[in-house]
Short mmCIF file of C-alpha atoms in Angstrom, two decimals:
data_model
loop_
_atom_site.label_atom_id
_atom_site.label_comp_id
_atom_site.label_asym_id
_atom_site.label_seq_id
_atom_site.Cartn_x
_atom_site.Cartn_y
_atom_site.Cartn_z
CA MET Y 1 -8.95 -6.35 -5.75
CA SER Y 2 -7.04 -7.18 -2.58
CA LEU Y 3 -4.28 -4.86 -1.42
CA LYS Y 4 -1.84 -6.10 1.23
CA CYS Y 5 0.66 -3.87 3.02
CA GLY Y 6 3.23 -5.30 5.41
CA ILE Y 7 4.38 -3.29 8.44
CA VAL Y 8 8.07 -3.97 9.03
CA GLY Y 9 10.82 -2.63 11.26
CA LEU Y 10 13.27 -3.59 13.96
CA PRO Y 11 11.87 -4.87 17.27
CA ASN Y 12 10.35 -2.26 19.61
CA VAL Y 13 9.93 0.55 17.09
CA GLY Y 14 6.12 0.69 17.38
CA LYS Y 15 4.97 -1.66 14.60
CA SER Y 16 2.31 -3.47 16.61
CA THR Y 17 1.09 -0.23 18.19
CA LEU Y 18 0.64 1.22 14.68
CA PHE Y 19 -1.11 -1.95 13.57
CA ASN Y 20 -3.50 -1.74 16.52
CA CYS Y 21 -4.62 1.78 15.67
CA LEU Y 22 -4.91 0.92 11.97
CA SER Y 23 -7.03 -2.16 12.46
CA ASN Y 24 -8.63 -1.59 15.87
CA SER Y 25 -7.24 -5.04 16.65
CA LYS Y 26 -5.22 -5.75 19.75
CA ALA Y 27 -1.95 -7.24 18.57
CA GLN Y 28 0.49 -7.78 21.41
CA ALA Y 29 2.77 -4.76 21.87
CA ALA Y 30 5.44 -5.29 24.49
CA ASN Y 31 8.86 -4.02 25.53
CA PHE Y 32 10.88 -7.00 24.30
CA PRO Y 33 11.98 -8.34 20.89
CA PHE Y 34 9.78 -10.79 18.97
CA CYS Y 35 6.57 -10.21 20.96
CA THR Y 36 5.05 -10.58 17.45
CA ILE Y 37 5.86 -14.01 16.01
CA GLU Y 38 2.93 -14.99 13.80
CA PRO Y 39 1.92 -12.04 11.59
CA ASN Y 40 -1.23 -10.23 12.74
CA VAL Y 41 -3.65 -9.44 9.91
CA GLY Y 42 -6.33 -6.76 9.85
CA VAL Y 43 -8.69 -5.60 7.11
CA ILE Y 44 -9.35 -1.86 7.28
CA ASN Y 45 -11.62 0.50 5.37
CA VAL Y 46 -10.09 3.05 3.03
CA PRO Y 47 -11.17 6.55 4.20
CA ASP Y 48 -13.09 8.26 1.38
CA GLU Y 49 -15.72 10.92 2.03
CA ARG Y 50 -17.12 10.42 -1.48
CA ILE Y 51 -18.77 7.11 -0.55
CA ASN Y 52 -20.58 8.81 2.34
CA ALA Y 53 -21.78 11.60 0.06
CA LEU Y 54 -23.14 9.08 -2.46
CA ALA Y 55 -24.82 7.07 0.30
CA GLU Y 56 -26.47 10.22 1.62
CA ILE Y 57 -28.12 10.66 -1.78
CA ASP Y 58 -29.17 7.06 -2.46
CA LYS Y 59 -29.90 5.88 1.12
CA PRO Y 60 -28.68 2.35 0.28
CA GLU Y 61 -29.28 -0.76 2.37
CA LYS Y 62 -25.51 -1.37 2.45
CA ILE Y 63 -22.39 0.77 2.22
CA ILE Y 64 -19.26 -1.13 1.17
CA PRO Y 65 -16.01 0.86 1.24
CA ALA Y 66 -12.74 -0.19 -0.38
CA THR Y 67 -10.47 -2.13 1.97
CA VAL Y 68 -6.78 -2.66 2.62
CA GLU Y 69 -5.23 -5.69 4.30
CA ILE Y 70 -2.55 -4.76 6.82
CA VAL Y 71 -0.04 -7.33 8.07
CA ASP Y 72 1.99 -6.75 11.24
CA ILE Y 73 5.18 -8.73 10.59
CA ALA Y 74 7.61 -9.78 13.32
CA GLY Y 75 10.59 -7.52 14.00
CA LEU Y 76 13.67 -8.04 11.84
CA VAL Y 77 17.23 -8.21 13.21
CA LYS Y 78 20.72 -8.34 11.71
CA GLY Y 79 21.33 -11.72 10.13
CA ALA Y 80 17.68 -12.35 9.19
CA SER Y 81 18.75 -13.25 5.64
CA LYS Y 82 20.82 -16.07 7.20
CA GLY Y 83 18.06 -17.18 9.56
CA GLU Y 84 18.74 -15.01 12.62
CA GLY Y 85 15.75 -14.01 14.74
CA LEU Y 86 12.69 -15.20 12.83
CA GLY Y 87 14.74 -15.02 9.64
CA ASN Y 88 13.19 -16.69 6.62
CA LYS Y 89 9.72 -16.65 8.16
CA PHE Y 90 9.88 -12.85 8.36
CA LEU Y 91 11.20 -12.53 4.81
CA GLY Y 92 8.56 -14.91 3.47
CA ASN Y 93 5.81 -12.79 5.02
CA ILE Y 94 7.17 -9.67 3.27
CA ARG Y 95 7.25 -11.48 -0.08
CA GLU Y 96 3.47 -11.94 0.09
CA CYS Y 97 2.83 -8.18 0.46
CA ASP Y 98 2.24 -5.61 -2.30
CA ALA Y 99 3.88 -2.73 -0.44
CA ILE Y 100 6.04 -2.20 2.62
CA ILE Y 101 5.32 0.21 5.47
CA GLN Y 102 8.69 0.57 7.17
CA VAL Y 103 8.40 1.93 10.72
CA LEU Y 104 11.40 3.86 12.02
CA ARG Y 105 11.76 4.82 15.66
CA CYS Y 106 12.10 8.61 15.93
CA PHE Y 107 11.56 9.16 19.65
CA ASP Y 108 13.65 8.94 22.82
CA ASN Y 109 12.35 6.90 25.74
CA ASP Y 110 14.69 5.23 28.23
CA ASN Y 111 11.89 2.90 29.31
CA ILE Y 112 11.59 1.31 25.87
CA VAL Y 113 14.68 -0.64 24.95
CA HIS Y 114 16.17 -0.42 21.47
CA VAL Y 115 17.56 -3.66 20.09
CA ASP Y 116 20.82 -1.85 19.15
CA GLY Y 117 21.02 0.25 22.30
CA SER Y 118 20.39 3.71 20.83
CA VAL Y 119 17.96 5.60 18.60
CA ASP Y 120 19.14 6.05 15.00
CA PRO Y 121 16.41 5.68 12.33
CA LEU Y 122 18.85 5.79 9.39
CA ARG Y 123 20.95 2.98 10.88
CA ASP Y 124 17.75 0.97 11.49
CA LYS Y 125 16.67 1.53 7.90
CA GLU Y 126 20.07 0.35 6.63
CA VAL Y 127 19.83 -2.83 8.73
CA ILE Y 128 16.47 -3.69 7.15
CA ASP Y 129 17.61 -2.78 3.64
CA LEU Y 130 20.77 -4.87 3.95
CA GLU Y 131 18.91 -8.00 5.04
CA LEU Y 132 16.36 -7.65 2.25
CA GLN Y 133 19.10 -6.97 -0.30
CA LEU Y 134 21.04 -10.06 0.78
CA LYS Y 135 17.92 -12.18 0.37
CA ASP Y 136 17.31 -10.69 -3.09
CA LEU Y 137 20.90 -11.48 -4.09
CA GLU Y 138 20.31 -15.05 -2.98
CA THR Y 139 17.18 -15.19 -5.15
CA ILE Y 140 19.13 -13.89 -8.14
CA GLU Y 141 22.07 -16.27 -7.66
CA ASN Y 142 19.66 -19.21 -7.45
CA ARG Y 143 18.26 -18.30 -10.88
CA TYR Y 144 21.47 -17.18 -12.52
CA ALA Y 145 23.38 -20.33 -13.53
CA LYS Y 146 20.41 -22.05 -15.18
CA THR Y 147 19.33 -18.85 -16.95
CA GLU Y 148 22.85 -18.12 -18.22
CA LYS Y 149 23.11 -21.62 -19.65
CA SER Y 150 19.79 -21.32 -21.51
CA ALA Y 151 20.64 -17.84 -22.81
CA LYS Y 152 23.99 -18.92 -24.22
CA SER Y 153 22.95 -22.29 -25.65
CA GLY Y 154 20.60 -21.04 -28.35
CA GLY Y 155 17.70 -18.86 -29.29
CA ASP Y 156 15.85 -18.69 -25.99
CA LYS Y 157 14.91 -14.99 -26.07
CA LYS Y 158 13.10 -15.13 -22.72
CA ALA Y 159 16.23 -16.50 -21.06
CA LYS Y 160 18.35 -13.74 -22.63
CA ASP Y 161 15.92 -11.08 -21.39
CA LEU Y 162 15.85 -12.63 -17.93
CA LEU Y 163 19.66 -12.73 -17.81
CA GLU Y 164 19.77 -8.99 -18.55
CA VAL Y 165 17.21 -8.40 -15.79
CA LEU Y 166 19.23 -10.47 -13.33
CA ASP Y 167 22.43 -8.64 -14.29
CA ALA Y 168 20.80 -5.23 -13.78
CA TYR Y 169 19.44 -6.17 -10.37
CA ARG Y 170 22.64 -7.83 -9.21
CA ALA Y 171 24.68 -4.74 -10.13
CA VAL Y 172 22.60 -2.35 -7.98
CA LEU Y 173 22.22 -4.78 -5.07
CA LEU Y 174 25.98 -5.25 -4.89
CA GLN Y 175 26.24 -1.46 -4.60
CA GLY Y 176 23.97 -1.55 -1.54
CA LYS Y 177 20.97 -0.13 -3.44
CA ASN Y 178 17.45 -1.50 -3.60
CA ALA Y 179 15.97 -3.29 -6.60
CA ARG Y 180 13.24 -0.64 -6.92
CA THR Y 181 15.90 1.78 -8.24
CA VAL Y 182 16.06 -0.29 -11.47
CA THR Y 183 13.57 0.42 -14.28
CA PHE Y 184 13.00 -1.40 -17.57
CA ASP Y 185 11.50 0.16 -20.71
CA ASN Y 186 11.04 -3.20 -22.40
CA LYS Y 187 7.61 -4.75 -21.55
CA GLU Y 188 8.97 -8.30 -21.60
CA LYS Y 189 11.70 -7.38 -19.13
CA GLN Y 190 9.18 -5.55 -16.94
CA ALA Y 191 7.10 -8.71 -16.74
CA LEU Y 192 10.13 -10.87 -15.95
CA SER Y 193 11.25 -8.47 -13.23
CA LYS Y 194 7.84 -8.77 -11.52
CA GLU Y 195 8.01 -12.57 -11.66
CA LEU Y 196 11.16 -12.48 -9.50
CA CYS Y 197 9.17 -10.94 -6.58
CA LEU Y 198 12.27 -9.29 -5.16
CA LEU Y 199 11.77 -7.91 -1.66
CA THR Y 200 13.49 -4.58 -2.33
CA SER Y 201 11.50 -4.02 -5.54
CA LYS Y 202 8.33 -3.44 -3.53
CA PRO Y 203 7.22 0.18 -3.06
CA VAL Y 204 7.89 1.53 0.43
CA ILE Y 205 6.46 4.16 2.77
CA TYR Y 206 8.65 5.30 5.65
CA VAL Y 207 6.71 5.98 8.84
CA CYS Y 208 8.54 8.07 11.44
CA ASN Y 209 7.11 7.00 14.78
CA THR Y 210 7.48 9.99 17.10
CA ASP Y 211 6.27 11.08 20.51
CA GLU Y 212 3.13 13.20 20.76
CA ALA Y 213 5.07 16.48 20.95
CA SER Y 214 6.68 15.84 17.55
CA CYS Y 215 3.67 14.45 15.63
CA VAL Y 216 2.98 17.76 13.86
CA SER Y 217 6.32 19.51 13.42
CA GLY Y 218 8.62 16.47 13.56
CA ASN Y 219 12.08 16.46 15.15
CA ALA Y 220 15.77 16.02 14.33
CA TYR Y 221 15.27 12.29 13.65
CA THR Y 222 12.40 12.83 11.20
CA GLU Y 223 14.34 15.50 9.30
CA LYS Y 224 17.12 13.00 8.62
CA VAL Y 225 14.59 10.44 7.37
CA LYS Y 226 12.98 13.02 5.06
CA VAL Y 227 16.34 13.84 3.45
CA MET Y 228 17.01 10.13 2.90
CA ALA Y 229 13.53 9.50 1.47
CA GLN Y 230 13.78 12.46 -0.89
CA GLU Y 231 16.89 10.89 -2.40
CA GLU Y 232 14.92 7.67 -2.89
CA ASN Y 233 11.81 9.49 -4.13
CA ALA Y 234 9.84 7.72 -1.38
CA ASP Y 235 6.91 8.85 0.78
CA VAL Y 236 7.43 9.77 4.44
CA LEU Y 237 4.75 10.13 7.11
CA VAL Y 238 5.28 11.43 10.63
CA ILE Y 239 2.95 9.60 13.03
CA ALA Y 240 2.85 9.25 16.81
CA ALA Y 241 1.65 5.63 16.93
CA LYS Y 242 0.81 5.65 20.65
CA THR Y 243 -1.24 8.84 20.22
CA GLU Y 244 -2.98 7.34 17.18
CA GLU Y 245 -3.87 4.33 19.30
CA ASP Y 246 -5.39 6.66 21.90
CA ILE Y 247 -7.42 8.41 19.17
CA ALA Y 248 -8.64 5.09 17.78
CA GLY Y 249 -9.83 4.13 21.27
CA LEU Y 250 -12.21 7.11 21.53
CA GLU Y 251 -15.86 6.20 21.09
CA THR Y 252 -17.31 9.01 18.98
CA TYR Y 253 -16.29 10.86 15.83
CA GLU Y 254 -16.69 14.17 17.67
CA GLU Y 255 -14.27 13.09 20.40
CA LYS Y 256 -11.70 12.04 17.84
CA GLN Y 257 -11.99 15.34 15.97
CA MET Y 258 -11.57 17.33 19.19
CA PHE Y 259 -8.43 15.36 20.06
CA LEU Y 260 -7.00 15.95 16.58
CA GLN Y 261 -7.72 19.67 16.78
CA GLU Y 262 -5.99 19.90 20.15
CA LEU Y 263 -2.90 18.33 18.57
CA GLY Y 264 -3.05 20.65 15.57
CA LEU Y 265 -3.89 17.86 13.10
CA GLN Y 266 -6.57 18.01 10.40
CA GLU Y 267 -6.94 14.24 10.20
CA SER Y 268 -5.48 11.12 11.76
CA GLY Y 269 -2.16 9.68 10.69
CA VAL Y 270 -3.96 6.41 10.01
CA ASN Y 271 -6.04 7.98 7.23
CA ARG Y 272 -2.96 9.64 5.74
CA LEU Y 273 -1.10 6.32 5.78
CA ILE Y 274 -3.84 4.40 4.00
CA ARG Y 275 -4.08 7.04 1.29
CA ALA Y 276 -0.29 7.01 0.92
CA ALA Y 277 -0.44 3.23 0.39
CA TYR Y 278 -3.01 3.77 -2.36
CA HIS Y 279 -0.79 6.38 -3.96
CA ILE Y 280 2.41 4.33 -4.12
CA LEU Y 281 0.55 1.36 -5.62
CA ASN Y 282 -1.03 3.59 -8.30
CA LEU Y 283 -4.55 2.74 -7.17
CA GLN Y 284 -7.80 4.63 -7.68
CA THR Y 285 -11.50 4.12 -6.88
CA PHE Y 286 -14.68 3.89 -8.92
CA PHE Y 287 -18.18 3.52 -7.50
CA THR Y 288 -21.44 1.72 -8.09
CA THR Y 289 -24.41 3.13 -6.25
CA GLY Y 290 -28.16 2.70 -5.89
CA PRO Y 291 -30.87 1.85 -3.34
CA LYS Y 292 -29.43 -1.60 -2.58
CA GLU Y 293 -25.77 -0.64 -2.04
CA THR Y 294 -23.15 2.01 -2.52
CA HIS Y 295 -19.87 0.25 -3.25
CA ALA Y 296 -16.29 1.54 -3.68
CA TRP Y 297 -14.10 -0.54 -5.99
CA THR Y 298 -10.31 -0.40 -6.27
CA PHE Y 299 -8.54 -0.41 -9.65
CA TYR Y 300 -5.12 0.36 -11.07
CA LYS Y 301 -4.81 3.83 -12.58
CA GLY Y 302 -5.10 3.66 -16.35
CA SER Y 303 -7.29 0.54 -16.39
CA LYS Y 304 -9.83 0.31 -19.21
CA ALA Y 305 -13.55 -0.20 -18.67
CA PRO Y 306 -13.57 -4.01 -19.24
CA GLN Y 307 -10.78 -4.47 -16.68
CA CYS Y 308 -12.72 -2.45 -14.11
CA ALA Y 309 -15.84 -4.47 -14.88
CA GLY Y 310 -13.76 -7.56 -14.09
CA VAL Y 311 -12.98 -6.13 -10.64
CA ILE Y 312 -16.69 -6.65 -9.84
CA HIS Y 313 -16.99 -10.06 -11.51
CA SER Y 314 -14.98 -11.91 -14.16
CA ASP Y 315 -18.17 -12.45 -16.21
CA PHE Y 316 -18.58 -8.67 -16.49
CA GLU Y 317 -15.22 -8.44 -18.22
CA LYS Y 318 -15.73 -11.48 -20.47
CA GLY Y 319 -19.11 -10.28 -21.71
CA PHE Y 320 -18.45 -6.54 -21.63
CA ILE Y 321 -20.62 -4.53 -24.03
CA ARG Y 322 -20.38 -0.95 -22.79
CA ALA Y 323 -20.17 1.19 -19.68
CA GLU Y 324 -22.46 4.03 -18.64
CA VAL Y 325 -20.40 6.62 -16.76
CA ILE Y 326 -21.40 9.51 -14.51
CA LYS Y 327 -18.75 11.83 -13.13
CA TYR Y 328 -18.77 12.09 -9.35
CA ASP Y 329 -19.27 15.88 -9.30
CA ASP Y 330 -22.24 15.56 -11.66
CA TYR Y 331 -23.88 12.91 -9.48
CA ILE Y 332 -23.47 15.10 -6.40
CA ARG Y 333 -24.91 18.09 -8.27
CA TYR Y 334 -27.92 16.37 -9.87
CA ARG Y 335 -28.59 13.99 -6.95
CA SER Y 336 -29.72 10.90 -8.93
CA GLU Y 337 -29.02 8.79 -12.00
CA ALA Y 338 -32.33 9.86 -13.55
CA SER Y 339 -31.54 13.56 -13.15
CA CYS Y 340 -28.05 13.01 -14.60
CA ARG Y 341 -29.64 11.30 -17.60
CA GLU Y 342 -32.06 14.17 -18.15
CA ALA Y 343 -29.18 16.66 -17.96
CA GLY Y 344 -27.14 14.68 -20.49
CA LYS Y 345 -24.48 13.84 -17.91
CA ILE Y 346 -24.26 10.11 -18.61
CA SER Y 347 -21.71 9.07 -21.21
CA VAL Y 348 -21.69 5.70 -22.96
CA GLU Y 349 -18.16 4.32 -23.20
CA GLY Y 350 -16.61 1.34 -24.97
CA LYS Y 351 -13.68 -0.98 -24.39
CA ASP Y 352 -11.04 1.72 -24.81
CA TYR Y 353 -12.37 4.03 -22.09
CA ALA Y 354 -9.80 4.63 -19.33
CA VAL Y 355 -11.77 4.76 -16.08
CA GLN Y 356 -11.15 7.88 -13.98
CA ASP Y 357 -10.91 8.18 -10.22
CA GLY Y 358 -14.38 8.77 -8.76
CA ASP Y 359 -16.35 7.58 -11.81
CA ILE Y 360 -19.78 6.12 -11.08
CA MET Y 361 -20.08 3.11 -13.36
CA HIS Y 362 -22.88 0.94 -14.68
CA PHE Y 363 -21.68 -1.96 -16.83
CA ARG Y 364 -23.66 -3.63 -19.59
CA PHE Y 365 -22.57 -7.18 -20.38
CA ASN Y 366 -23.73 -10.39 -21.98
CA VAL Y 367 -22.47 -13.87 -21.07
#
């Protein structure tokens, strides 16, 4: 399963710096608008100590962690929905992402210009929201006339459902709210809403980019962002992107831990951000492990055993027979599959089993 998160924000708020420390890539980060034109893409490992603990037991030839694809998208400006700046190119790049990491500048520095002349993270957030909302309204208007005609001309239930979905979204967007504030109980309408791929329906994490002095306790800017995000029921992370880049540049794990301790941090902001992305997309991890490889696999919370088998290979899902499941804590305690079997800690599950986070799975199938 591929997860793609897009980093967005106004120019010069620290997007590319954050991307660099996430991916260990060297995207261009400069003190002028649109130094990022083509989106930079990096694939990063999801931090999870459980895979290391399993590998320590099985001593596999390969260790394969779960991954996240991070996209550094060019800075947005006012008028992007009408083609200003990089306009439609920027908006098209967001449409391809599963979640949005919105970077807000929460530091003062006279040497780094702000595209609007002053630091105000809430104003910056409103600029981005407005441009995405305008593009979503355009998407809805483009679908509306044809859908309305089909809904009123006869018994096209899908068209009637879609018209209700379009009406609901248009109402909130015209109020200056994001599409993600709308929910549908009806499964058919839920499916239709996803087909629209509205930009403001995507889950969002707000990243407050601060200076090093504010990376632990925050500052007046971050407090304002937290109040706003609480009203939206959204996640907020306080990260000093430049400091994170310095940490990522250190050679050894010990050096990185010493730096974090000096700052008063238990772990890097990068790790917290990746886990937050997992959380907002309702993702969890199951494992397969043995002497050849220890592998972390990503699945949607609530998925049944056949669906998780299909994450490994489509044939596993088509020919699913059963799943043998060991709980992570049991595997760590008994130290091998054989010992878990002797202790009666392997359960045999069928098609209705909802896979749990951390499960160690062995699928039986026949194609």
